[in-house]
Amino acid sequence: MPADNTKEKYGLVVYLHAGGFTTGDKSDDKEMLQWLCSKGYVAAGINYTLRTDDNDKSIYTQSIEIKESMPFVVEEAAKLGYDIDRMAISGGSAGGCLALIYAYRDAETSPVPVKMVFEAVGPSSFYPDDWKCYGFDKDKDAAAKLFSVMVGKELKSEMFGTPEYDELVKDVSPILWVNKNTVPTVMAYGKHDKFQPYEASVRLDKALSDSKVPHEYFVCEHSGHGLQNDTKEYSKFMAAVEEYLDKYMTK
């Protein structure tokens, strides 16, 4: 919670943790949440049930947990004297994907208006041709197997490229929700990412541009998943995050 508790209304920023949908915890993002709080926002992390070999959790079930948690976050802030009237959502890697899903798929049912999303290296689509980092452009059966686990539905390789496939994966594919009403977006990706598909971010950038959605797309030309080799570009990304927060989250 911000130190200043005198305002009538506050903006909320939710940050979702990384971990490949199988590891991680909201406590990992303590510094990010503190930074957001120092900017005057109520800041919150939300845990979600992680996928294991012994359960049937998926990106979809995790996204639903986040959606169902949001009213409780707003309610808890109100109990502590912070009345929320707008929000942004963010995350990194798996958390970035989940943030995009909430911002694009669930904004209309959010307890408070979603004004923007910012994220880094979050998967945004499930097309095998994008996932060259795993060779899925050539091994479509392997792609179908992994995507089935991630989506939580049985997918067959012969479905790729069909409307049926898009319908099956839509609930966890941010790109399939993009339209002219999509919230402003700031995103960063590493061109040499081997953990999630850089090519999907190119596709997302085009979809946002085609729908004329205000957005900033930062490509770290020398980095992988950690964006570790492009400090100047990452600094530009964070500067854009602050710019968008100031523009869309300030009354």
Tab-separated table of C-alpha atoms in Angstrom:
chain	number	residue	atom	x	y	z
A	1	MET	CA	0.000	0.000	0.000
A	2	PRO	CA	1.249	3.550	-0.711
A	3	ALA	CA	2.331	5.619	2.271
A	4	ASP	CA	-0.129	8.332	1.241
A	5	ASN	CA	-3.572	7.127	2.317
A	6	THR	CA	-5.346	10.473	1.882
A	7	LYS	CA	-6.588	10.125	-1.697
A	8	GLU	CA	-10.192	9.340	-2.486
A	9	LYS	CA	-9.287	6.889	-5.266
A	10	TYR	CA	-6.264	4.774	-6.146
A	11	GLY	CA	-4.961	2.863	-9.113
A	12	LEU	CA	-4.085	-0.809	-8.720
A	13	VAL	CA	-1.200	-2.526	-10.490
A	14	VAL	CA	-1.165	-6.328	-10.379
A	15	TYR	CA	2.116	-8.106	-11.196
A	16	LEU	CA	2.037	-11.845	-11.972
A	17	HIS	CA	5.107	-13.958	-11.300
A	18	ALA	CA	7.252	-15.878	-13.761
A	19	GLY	CA	8.187	-19.561	-13.641
A	20	GLY	CA	7.102	-21.345	-16.790
A	21	PHE	CA	3.648	-22.029	-15.306
A	22	THR	CA	5.273	-24.688	-13.077
A	23	THR	CA	7.352	-22.739	-10.515
A	24	GLY	CA	7.565	-19.318	-8.895
A	25	ASP	CA	5.794	-17.321	-6.231
A	26	LYS	CA	4.453	-13.772	-5.842
A	27	SER	CA	7.126	-13.126	-3.190
A	28	ASP	CA	9.710	-13.307	-5.994
A	29	ASP	CA	8.454	-9.912	-7.191
A	30	LYS	CA	8.751	-8.012	-3.907
A	31	GLU	CA	11.040	-5.356	-5.384
A	32	MET	CA	8.791	-4.774	-8.399
A	33	LEU	CA	5.747	-4.427	-6.144
A	34	GLN	CA	7.610	-2.014	-3.864
A	35	TRP	CA	8.662	0.066	-6.878
A	36	LEU	CA	5.083	0.281	-8.117
A	37	CYS	CA	3.909	1.180	-4.628
A	38	SER	CA	6.529	3.961	-4.474
A	39	LYS	CA	4.846	5.447	-7.546
A	40	GLY	CA	1.618	5.803	-5.578
A	41	TYR	CA	-0.190	2.667	-6.760
A	42	VAL	CA	-1.689	-0.110	-4.721
A	43	ALA	CA	0.405	-3.081	-5.855
A	44	ALA	CA	-0.501	-6.751	-5.625
A	45	GLY	CA	0.910	-10.125	-6.582
A	46	ILE	CA	-1.379	-13.096	-7.107
A	47	ASN	CA	-0.305	-16.720	-6.845
A	48	TYR	CA	-1.882	-19.366	-9.056
A	49	THR	CA	-1.881	-23.145	-8.777
A	50	LEU	CA	1.224	-24.397	-10.550
A	51	ARG	CA	1.201	-27.209	-13.076
A	52	THR	CA	2.787	-30.457	-11.864
A	53	ASP	CA	3.021	-34.000	-13.166
A	54	ASP	CA	0.336	-34.950	-10.658
A	55	ASN	CA	-2.372	-32.424	-11.472
A	56	ASP	CA	-4.302	-31.214	-14.503
A	57	LYS	CA	-3.600	-27.494	-14.107
A	58	SER	CA	-3.019	-25.468	-17.245
A	59	ILE	CA	-2.646	-21.902	-18.414
A	60	TYR	CA	-6.426	-21.804	-18.649
A	61	THR	CA	-7.049	-22.878	-15.036
A	62	GLN	CA	-4.387	-20.437	-13.860
A	63	SER	CA	-5.982	-17.607	-15.840
A	64	ILE	CA	-9.371	-18.373	-14.290
A	65	GLU	CA	-7.880	-18.323	-10.785
A	66	ILE	CA	-6.451	-14.867	-11.496
A	67	LYS	CA	-9.756	-13.652	-12.893
A	68	GLU	CA	-11.654	-14.933	-9.854
A	69	SER	CA	-9.083	-13.433	-7.455
A	70	MET	CA	-9.312	-9.892	-8.771
A	71	PRO	CA	-12.522	-8.861	-6.934
A	72	PHE	CA	-10.930	-10.017	-3.671
A	73	VAL	CA	-7.854	-7.855	-4.311
A	74	VAL	CA	-10.046	-4.796	-4.847
A	75	GLU	CA	-12.161	-5.672	-1.801
A	76	GLU	CA	-9.137	-6.169	0.445
A	77	ALA	CA	-7.670	-2.817	-0.633
A	78	ALA	CA	-10.974	-1.137	0.235
A	79	LYS	CA	-10.931	-2.729	3.708
A	80	LEU	CA	-7.524	-1.151	4.252
A	81	GLY	CA	-8.792	2.265	3.193
A	82	TYR	CA	-7.689	2.311	-0.458
A	83	ASP	CA	-10.624	2.643	-2.860
A	84	ILE	CA	-9.609	1.255	-6.278
A	85	ASP	CA	-11.174	2.722	-9.428
A	86	ARG	CA	-8.739	1.646	-12.170
A	87	MET	CA	-6.014	-0.909	-12.731
A	88	ALA	CA	-3.119	-2.097	-14.837
A	89	ILE	CA	-1.813	-5.642	-15.005
A	90	SER	CA	1.677	-6.910	-15.700
A	91	GLY	CA	4.026	-9.852	-15.427
A	92	GLY	CA	7.109	-11.558	-16.731
A	93	SER	CA	7.359	-14.728	-18.840
A	94	ALA	CA	4.484	-16.991	-17.716
A	95	GLY	CA	3.148	-14.061	-15.723
A	96	GLY	CA	3.372	-11.909	-18.836
A	97	CYS	CA	1.210	-14.375	-20.737
A	98	LEU	CA	-1.340	-14.469	-17.919
A	99	ALA	CA	-1.334	-10.669	-17.713
A	100	LEU	CA	-2.049	-10.395	-21.440
A	101	ILE	CA	-4.878	-12.918	-21.129
A	102	TYR	CA	-6.513	-10.957	-18.333
A	103	ALA	CA	-6.049	-7.603	-20.081
A	104	TYR	CA	-7.323	-8.807	-23.456
A	105	ARG	CA	-9.849	-11.528	-22.542
A	106	ASP	CA	-11.200	-10.468	-19.153
A	107	ALA	CA	-11.072	-6.663	-19.163
A	108	GLU	CA	-14.806	-6.367	-19.779
A	109	THR	CA	-15.617	-8.353	-16.626
A	110	SER	CA	-12.941	-6.802	-14.411
A	111	PRO	CA	-14.253	-5.294	-11.131
A	112	VAL	CA	-12.516	-2.028	-12.091
A	113	PRO	CA	-11.552	-0.746	-15.565
A	114	VAL	CA	-8.316	-2.141	-16.994
A	115	LYS	CA	-6.372	0.778	-18.428
A	116	MET	CA	-3.194	-0.894	-19.727
A	117	VAL	CA	-0.899	-3.916	-19.612
A	118	PHE	CA	2.871	-4.169	-19.585
A	119	GLU	CA	4.853	-7.373	-19.761
A	120	ALA	CA	8.119	-8.985	-20.784
A	121	VAL	CA	8.715	-12.246	-22.676
A	122	GLY	CA	5.219	-13.655	-22.204
A	123	PRO	CA	4.003	-16.244	-24.767
A	124	SER	CA	1.193	-14.719	-26.800
A	125	SER	CA	0.175	-17.413	-29.307
A	126	PHE	CA	0.273	-21.158	-29.877
A	127	TYR	CA	1.117	-21.639	-33.537
A	128	PRO	CA	3.832	-24.252	-34.161
A	129	ASP	CA	5.503	-22.107	-36.820
A	130	ASP	CA	6.191	-19.493	-34.142
A	131	TRP	CA	7.789	-22.013	-31.783
A	132	LYS	CA	10.899	-22.637	-33.850
A	133	CYS	CA	12.959	-22.465	-30.648
A	134	TYR	CA	11.639	-25.972	-29.886
A	135	GLY	CA	11.616	-27.208	-33.468
A	136	PHE	CA	7.829	-27.315	-33.444
A	137	ASP	CA	7.688	-25.850	-36.945
A	138	LYS	CA	8.980	-29.260	-38.083
A	139	ASP	CA	7.640	-31.607	-35.382
A	140	LYS	CA	3.941	-30.775	-35.297
A	141	ASP	CA	3.029	-33.832	-33.204
A	142	ALA	CA	5.380	-32.695	-30.425
A	143	ALA	CA	3.847	-29.236	-30.654
A	144	ALA	CA	0.349	-30.647	-30.284
A	145	LYS	CA	1.433	-32.672	-27.245
A	146	LEU	CA	2.968	-29.727	-25.376
A	147	PHE	CA	0.243	-27.284	-26.365
A	148	SER	CA	-2.372	-29.765	-25.117
A	149	VAL	CA	-0.778	-29.664	-21.669
A	150	MET	CA	-0.512	-25.870	-21.710
A	151	VAL	CA	-4.023	-25.269	-23.006
A	152	GLY	CA	-5.684	-28.043	-21.004
A	153	LYS	CA	-7.434	-29.544	-24.040
A	154	GLU	CA	-6.573	-32.378	-26.387
A	155	LEU	CA	-5.086	-30.984	-29.578
A	156	LYS	CA	-4.107	-32.891	-32.709
A	157	SER	CA	-1.467	-31.795	-35.189
A	158	GLU	CA	-3.964	-31.978	-38.050
A	159	MET	CA	-5.938	-29.190	-36.357
A	160	PHE	CA	-3.201	-26.610	-36.871
A	161	GLY	CA	-4.246	-23.830	-39.216
A	162	THR	CA	-7.976	-24.453	-38.862
A	163	PRO	CA	-10.729	-22.319	-37.265
A	164	GLU	CA	-11.395	-25.260	-34.952
A	165	TYR	CA	-7.866	-24.982	-33.571
A	166	ASP	CA	-8.135	-21.240	-32.986
A	167	GLU	CA	-11.379	-21.784	-31.110
A	168	LEU	CA	-9.796	-24.459	-28.886
A	169	VAL	CA	-6.779	-22.330	-27.936
A	170	LYS	CA	-8.469	-18.925	-27.853
A	171	ASP	CA	-8.957	-18.842	-24.080
A	172	VAL	CA	-5.177	-18.864	-23.539
A	173	SER	CA	-4.022	-17.044	-26.696
A	174	PRO	CA	-3.817	-13.292	-26.113
A	175	ILE	CA	-3.363	-12.584	-29.810
A	176	LEU	CA	-6.796	-14.011	-30.656
A	177	TRP	CA	-8.485	-11.397	-28.448
A	178	VAL	CA	-6.864	-8.338	-30.016
A	179	ASN	CA	-9.294	-5.817	-31.479
A	180	LYS	CA	-9.741	-2.049	-31.703
A	181	ASN	CA	-10.821	-1.938	-28.032
A	182	THR	CA	-7.756	-3.767	-26.691
A	183	VAL	CA	-6.032	-1.891	-23.872
A	184	PRO	CA	-2.724	-0.042	-24.459
A	185	THR	CA	0.256	-2.372	-24.221
A	186	VAL	CA	3.982	-2.130	-23.511
A	187	MET	CA	6.025	-5.272	-24.175
A	188	ALA	CA	9.635	-6.424	-24.444
A	189	TYR	CA	11.107	-9.574	-26.016
A	190	GLY	CA	14.524	-11.091	-26.625
A	191	LYS	CA	15.349	-11.922	-30.229
A	192	HIS	CA	17.318	-15.029	-29.181
A	193	ASP	CA	14.791	-16.381	-26.691
A	194	LYS	CA	14.918	-20.188	-26.456
A	195	PHE	CA	12.264	-20.581	-23.744
A	196	GLN	CA	9.321	-18.901	-25.445
A	197	PRO	CA	8.836	-17.885	-29.088
A	198	TYR	CA	10.172	-14.497	-30.137
A	199	GLU	CA	8.315	-14.969	-33.451
A	200	ALA	CA	4.985	-14.861	-31.600
A	201	SER	CA	5.810	-11.372	-30.343
A	202	VAL	CA	6.271	-10.219	-33.945
A	203	ARG	CA	2.826	-11.588	-34.704
A	204	LEU	CA	1.368	-9.821	-31.642
A	205	ASP	CA	2.980	-6.516	-32.600
A	206	LYS	CA	1.383	-6.760	-36.038
A	207	ALA	CA	-2.034	-7.586	-34.596
A	208	LEU	CA	-1.875	-4.579	-32.278
A	209	SER	CA	-0.722	-2.344	-35.126
A	210	ASP	CA	-3.451	-3.601	-37.465
A	211	SER	CA	-6.084	-2.831	-34.810
A	212	LYS	CA	-4.472	0.559	-34.115
A	213	VAL	CA	-3.977	-0.249	-30.435
A	214	PRO	CA	-1.577	2.160	-28.680
A	215	HIS	CA	1.463	0.094	-27.856
A	216	GLU	CA	5.251	-0.009	-27.575
A	217	TYR	CA	7.236	-3.047	-28.689
A	218	PHE	CA	10.866	-3.380	-27.598
A	219	VAL	CA	13.144	-5.994	-29.155
A	220	CYS	CA	16.343	-6.845	-27.298
A	221	GLU	CA	18.507	-7.776	-30.274
A	222	HIS	CA	21.300	-9.478	-28.313
A	223	SER	CA	19.326	-11.195	-25.562
A	224	GLY	CA	17.503	-14.372	-24.746
A	225	HIS	CA	14.694	-14.908	-22.267
A	226	GLY	CA	16.331	-12.824	-19.538
A	227	LEU	CA	16.788	-9.699	-21.699
A	228	GLN	CA	20.210	-9.592	-20.061
A	229	ASN	CA	22.369	-8.226	-22.896
A	230	ASP	CA	20.439	-5.109	-23.858
A	231	THR	CA	20.430	-2.819	-20.855
A	232	LYS	CA	19.778	0.315	-22.924
A	233	GLU	CA	16.774	-1.232	-24.662
A	234	TYR	CA	15.431	-2.553	-21.367
A	235	SER	CA	15.798	0.913	-19.880
A	236	LYS	CA	13.733	2.255	-22.772
A	237	PHE	CA	11.109	-0.403	-22.047
A	238	MET	CA	10.868	0.626	-18.395
A	239	ALA	CA	10.735	4.296	-19.373
A	240	ALA	CA	7.802	3.491	-21.664
A	241	VAL	CA	6.126	1.595	-18.810
A	242	GLU	CA	6.337	4.703	-16.640
A	243	GLU	CA	5.094	6.871	-19.504
A	244	TYR	CA	2.060	4.641	-20.077
A	245	LEU	CA	1.329	4.431	-16.344
A	246	ASP	CA	1.407	8.220	-16.141
A	247	LYS	CA	-0.788	8.574	-19.216
A	248	TYR	CA	-3.404	5.885	-18.627
A	249	MET	CA	-3.418	5.397	-14.863
A	250	THR	CA	-3.398	9.045	-13.732
A	251	LYS	CA	-6.721	10.784	-13.338
